Tab-separated table of C-alpha atoms in Angstrom:
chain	number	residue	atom	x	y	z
A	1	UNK	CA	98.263	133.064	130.059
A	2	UNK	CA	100.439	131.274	127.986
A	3	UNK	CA	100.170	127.538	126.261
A	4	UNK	CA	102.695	126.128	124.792
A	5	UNK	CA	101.389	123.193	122.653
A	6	UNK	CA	103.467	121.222	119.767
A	7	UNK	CA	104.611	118.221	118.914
A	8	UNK	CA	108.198	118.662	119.146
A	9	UNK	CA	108.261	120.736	122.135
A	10	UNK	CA	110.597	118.237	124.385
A	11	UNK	CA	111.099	118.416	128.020
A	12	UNK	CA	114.389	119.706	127.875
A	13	UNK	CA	113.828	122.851	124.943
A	14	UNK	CA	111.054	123.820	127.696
A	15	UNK	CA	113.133	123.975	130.082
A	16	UNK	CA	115.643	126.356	127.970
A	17	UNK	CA	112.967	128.548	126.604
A	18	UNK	CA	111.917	129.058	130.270
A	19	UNK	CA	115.222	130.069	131.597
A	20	UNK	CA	115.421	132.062	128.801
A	21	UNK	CA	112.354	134.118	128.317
A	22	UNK	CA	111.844	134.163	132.258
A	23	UNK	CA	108.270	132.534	131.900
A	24	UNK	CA	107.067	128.963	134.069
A	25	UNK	CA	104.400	126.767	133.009
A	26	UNK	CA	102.356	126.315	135.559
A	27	UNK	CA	101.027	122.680	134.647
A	28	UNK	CA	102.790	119.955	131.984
A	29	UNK	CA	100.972	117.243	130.186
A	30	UNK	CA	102.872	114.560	128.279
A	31	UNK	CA	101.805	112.227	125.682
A	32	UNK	CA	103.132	108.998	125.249
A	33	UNK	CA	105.429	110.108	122.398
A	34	UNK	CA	107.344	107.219	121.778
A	35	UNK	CA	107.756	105.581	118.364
A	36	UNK	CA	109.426	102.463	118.912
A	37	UNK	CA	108.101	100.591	116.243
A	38	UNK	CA	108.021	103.039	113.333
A	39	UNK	CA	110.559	101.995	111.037
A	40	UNK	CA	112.592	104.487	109.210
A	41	UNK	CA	113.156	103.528	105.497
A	42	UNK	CA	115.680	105.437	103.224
A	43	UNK	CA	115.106	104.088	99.588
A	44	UNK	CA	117.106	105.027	96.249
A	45	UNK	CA	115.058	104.937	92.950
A	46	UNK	CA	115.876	105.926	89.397
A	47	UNK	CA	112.174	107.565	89.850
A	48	UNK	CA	111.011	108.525	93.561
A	49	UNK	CA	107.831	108.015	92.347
A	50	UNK	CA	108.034	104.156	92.760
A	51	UNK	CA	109.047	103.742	96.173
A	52	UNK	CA	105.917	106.117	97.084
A	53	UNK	CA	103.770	104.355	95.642
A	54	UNK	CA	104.628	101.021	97.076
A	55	UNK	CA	104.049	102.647	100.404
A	56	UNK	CA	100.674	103.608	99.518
A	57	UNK	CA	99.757	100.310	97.705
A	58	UNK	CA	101.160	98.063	100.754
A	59	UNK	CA	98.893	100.474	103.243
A	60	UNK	CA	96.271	100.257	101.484
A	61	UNK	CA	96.009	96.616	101.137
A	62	UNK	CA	92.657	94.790	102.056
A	63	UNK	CA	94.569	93.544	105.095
A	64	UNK	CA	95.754	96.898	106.764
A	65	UNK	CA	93.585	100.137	104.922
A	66	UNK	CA	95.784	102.490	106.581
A	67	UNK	CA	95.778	106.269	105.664
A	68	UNK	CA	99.459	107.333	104.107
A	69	UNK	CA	100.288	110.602	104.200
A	70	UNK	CA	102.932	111.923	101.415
A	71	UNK	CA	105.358	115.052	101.258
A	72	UNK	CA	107.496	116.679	98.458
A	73	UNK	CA	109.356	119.854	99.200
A	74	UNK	CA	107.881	121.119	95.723
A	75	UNK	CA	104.223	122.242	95.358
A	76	UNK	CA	104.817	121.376	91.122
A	77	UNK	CA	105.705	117.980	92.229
A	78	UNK	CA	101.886	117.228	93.686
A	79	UNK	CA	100.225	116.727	90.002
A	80	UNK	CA	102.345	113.770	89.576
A	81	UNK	CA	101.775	112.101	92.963
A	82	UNK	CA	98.545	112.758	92.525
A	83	UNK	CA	97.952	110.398	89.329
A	84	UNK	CA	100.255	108.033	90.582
A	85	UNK	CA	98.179	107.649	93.562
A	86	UNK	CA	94.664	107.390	91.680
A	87	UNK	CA	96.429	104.064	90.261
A	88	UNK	CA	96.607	102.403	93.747
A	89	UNK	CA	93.303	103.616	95.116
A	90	UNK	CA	90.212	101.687	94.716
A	91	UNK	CA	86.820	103.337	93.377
A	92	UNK	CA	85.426	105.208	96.216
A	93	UNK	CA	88.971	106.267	97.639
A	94	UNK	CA	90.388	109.576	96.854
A	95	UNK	CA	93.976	111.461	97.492
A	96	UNK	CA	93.678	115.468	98.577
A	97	UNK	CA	96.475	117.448	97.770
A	98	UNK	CA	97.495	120.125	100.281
A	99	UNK	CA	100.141	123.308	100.037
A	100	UNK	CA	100.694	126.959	100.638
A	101	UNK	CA	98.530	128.261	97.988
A	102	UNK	CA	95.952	125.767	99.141
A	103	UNK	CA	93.644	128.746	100.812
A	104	UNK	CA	90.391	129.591	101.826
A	105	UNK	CA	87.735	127.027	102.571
A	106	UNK	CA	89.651	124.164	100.813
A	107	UNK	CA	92.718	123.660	103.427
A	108	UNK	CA	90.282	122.692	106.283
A	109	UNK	CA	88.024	120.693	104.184
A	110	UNK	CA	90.306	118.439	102.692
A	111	UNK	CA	92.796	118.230	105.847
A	112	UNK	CA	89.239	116.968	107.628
A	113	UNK	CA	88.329	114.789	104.466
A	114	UNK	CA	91.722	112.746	105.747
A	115	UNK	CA	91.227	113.032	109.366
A	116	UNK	CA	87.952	112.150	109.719
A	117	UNK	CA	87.503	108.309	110.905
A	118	UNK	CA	87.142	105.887	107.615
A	119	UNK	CA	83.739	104.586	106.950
A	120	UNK	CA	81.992	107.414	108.520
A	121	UNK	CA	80.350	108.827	105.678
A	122	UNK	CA	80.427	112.612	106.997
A	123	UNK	CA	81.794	113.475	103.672
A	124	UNK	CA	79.568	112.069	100.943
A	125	UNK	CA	82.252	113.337	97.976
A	126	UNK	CA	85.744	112.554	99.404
A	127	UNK	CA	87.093	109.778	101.105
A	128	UNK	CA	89.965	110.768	101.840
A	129	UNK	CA	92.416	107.788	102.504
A	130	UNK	CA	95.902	109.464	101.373
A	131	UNK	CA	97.393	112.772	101.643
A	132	UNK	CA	99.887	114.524	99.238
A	133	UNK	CA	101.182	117.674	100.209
A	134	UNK	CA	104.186	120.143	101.179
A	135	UNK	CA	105.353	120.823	104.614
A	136	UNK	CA	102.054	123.111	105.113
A	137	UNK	CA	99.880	120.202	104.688
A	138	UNK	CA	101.211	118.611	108.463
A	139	UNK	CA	100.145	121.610	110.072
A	140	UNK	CA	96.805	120.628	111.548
A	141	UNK	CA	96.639	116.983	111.084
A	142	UNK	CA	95.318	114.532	113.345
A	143	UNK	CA	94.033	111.590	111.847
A	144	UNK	CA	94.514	108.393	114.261
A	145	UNK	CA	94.135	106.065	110.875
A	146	UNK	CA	97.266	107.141	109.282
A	147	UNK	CA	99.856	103.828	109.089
A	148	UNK	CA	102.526	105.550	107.195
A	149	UNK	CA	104.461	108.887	106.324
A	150	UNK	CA	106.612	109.352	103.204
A	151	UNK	CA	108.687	111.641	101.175
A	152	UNK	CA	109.891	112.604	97.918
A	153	UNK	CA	113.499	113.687	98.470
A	154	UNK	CA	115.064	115.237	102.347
A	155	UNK	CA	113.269	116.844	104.470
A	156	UNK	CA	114.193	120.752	104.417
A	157	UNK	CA	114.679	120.699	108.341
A	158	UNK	CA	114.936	118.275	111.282
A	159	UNK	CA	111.676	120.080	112.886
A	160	UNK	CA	109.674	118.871	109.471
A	161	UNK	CA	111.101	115.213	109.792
A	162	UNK	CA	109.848	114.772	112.976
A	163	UNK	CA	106.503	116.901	112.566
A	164	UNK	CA	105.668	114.288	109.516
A	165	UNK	CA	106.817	111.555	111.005
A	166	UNK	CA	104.669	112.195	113.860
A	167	UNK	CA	101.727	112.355	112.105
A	168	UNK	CA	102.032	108.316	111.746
A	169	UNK	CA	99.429	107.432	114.875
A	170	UNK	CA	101.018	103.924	116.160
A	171	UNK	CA	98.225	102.819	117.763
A	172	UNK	CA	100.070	100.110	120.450
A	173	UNK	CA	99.777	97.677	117.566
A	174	UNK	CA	103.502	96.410	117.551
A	175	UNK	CA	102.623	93.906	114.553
A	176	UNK	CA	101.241	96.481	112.225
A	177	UNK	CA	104.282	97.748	109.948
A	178	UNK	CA	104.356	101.685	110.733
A	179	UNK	CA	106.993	103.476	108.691
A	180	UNK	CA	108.262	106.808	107.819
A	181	UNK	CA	110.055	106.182	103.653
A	182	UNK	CA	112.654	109.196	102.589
A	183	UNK	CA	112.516	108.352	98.334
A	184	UNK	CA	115.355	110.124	96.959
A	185	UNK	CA	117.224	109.252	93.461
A	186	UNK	CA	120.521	109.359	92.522
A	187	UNK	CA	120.663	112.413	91.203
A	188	UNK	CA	118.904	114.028	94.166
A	189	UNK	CA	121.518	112.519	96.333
A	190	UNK	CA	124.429	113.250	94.223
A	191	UNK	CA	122.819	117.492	94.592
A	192	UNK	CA	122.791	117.053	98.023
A	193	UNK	CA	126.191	116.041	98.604
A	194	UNK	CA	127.715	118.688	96.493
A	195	UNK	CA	125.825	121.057	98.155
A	196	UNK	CA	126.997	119.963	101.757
A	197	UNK	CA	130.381	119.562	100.052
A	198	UNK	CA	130.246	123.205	98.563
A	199	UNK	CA	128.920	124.724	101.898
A	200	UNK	CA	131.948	123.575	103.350
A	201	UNK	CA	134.417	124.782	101.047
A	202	UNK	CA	132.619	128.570	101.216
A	203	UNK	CA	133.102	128.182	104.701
A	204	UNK	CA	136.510	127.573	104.131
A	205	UNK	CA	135.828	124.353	106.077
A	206	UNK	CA	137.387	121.051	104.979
């Protein structure tokens, strides 16, 4: 038997993989998957670090208390988002930090820390209300609370954009202000473009 089962599996890659591999699923189930009113923010920032934490202090305002989930694409980058979130959370209210060397024990506890329902009190020493991690820390997640999904710098591949921005759980509430934030600086930007640029140009590509 064979169960395919992932968030970006779309109706029409099925179909492909099946022609391809010679295999048929014998039942589909589809999820409302649509994310009409997520809004997709790119913001420039002398420091990234600003625009993140907006994201987490407007989320976590008296008035929504949303979970916000946070990615960098580098694990030495979590230390910093970690303080900077301690500033916007209120006594009682705790960021977990999540990536590949996170092993053991401690992946699974904290990823349930975040997912488990706020106010339930199953864990008496984290409350987990935001999320800062690297591309490992989506896999797994499933937290219905979570308002918002950001990131410090482009996503490493289209796959990751969509598995964090589908962690966001728009719950038919088409007032409350879901969004996905890419926080990049100047300088990131500027790297990026000469690396397209320079891609090219080994390619001998114009």
């Amino acid at each position: 038997m064979l169960i395919g089962m992932t968030a970006t599996l779309t109706k029409d890659l099925l179909e492909q993989f099946e022609k391809i591999m010679g295999v048929q699923f014998s039942a589909r189930t589809w999820t409302e998957t649509a994310r009409r009113n997520i809004a997709q923010k790119l913001v420039f920032s002398h420091l990234t670090l600003t625009p993140l934490m907006h994201v987490i202090e407007t989320h976590r305002a008296e008035s929504l208390k949303r979970k916000v989930a946070i990615f960098t694409n580098h694990a030495s980058r979590l230390k910093n988002l970690h303080t900077g979130a301690r500033k916007k959370l209120r006594r009682g209210e705790h960021a977990v930090e999540i990536e590949g060397k996170t092993g053991g024990l401690a992946k699974p506890y904290r990823l349930a820390c975040f997912c488990e329902r706020e106010g339930s009190n199953r864990f008496k020493h984290t409350n987990g209300v935001v999320l800062l991690g690297t591309s490992s820390a989506s896999t797994g997640m499933d937290s219905p609370d979570v308002g918002a999904a950001a990131r410090e710098g482009p996503p490493p591949h289209i796959v990751e954009w969509l598995q964090e921005m589908g962690r966001i759980r728009a719950q038919g509430d088409s007032h409350y202000p879901y969004e996905y934030t890419i926080a990049m600086s100047c300088a990131m930007w500027a790297k990026l473009v000469v690396r397209i640029h320079g891609k090219h140009e080994d390619d001998g590509e114009e």
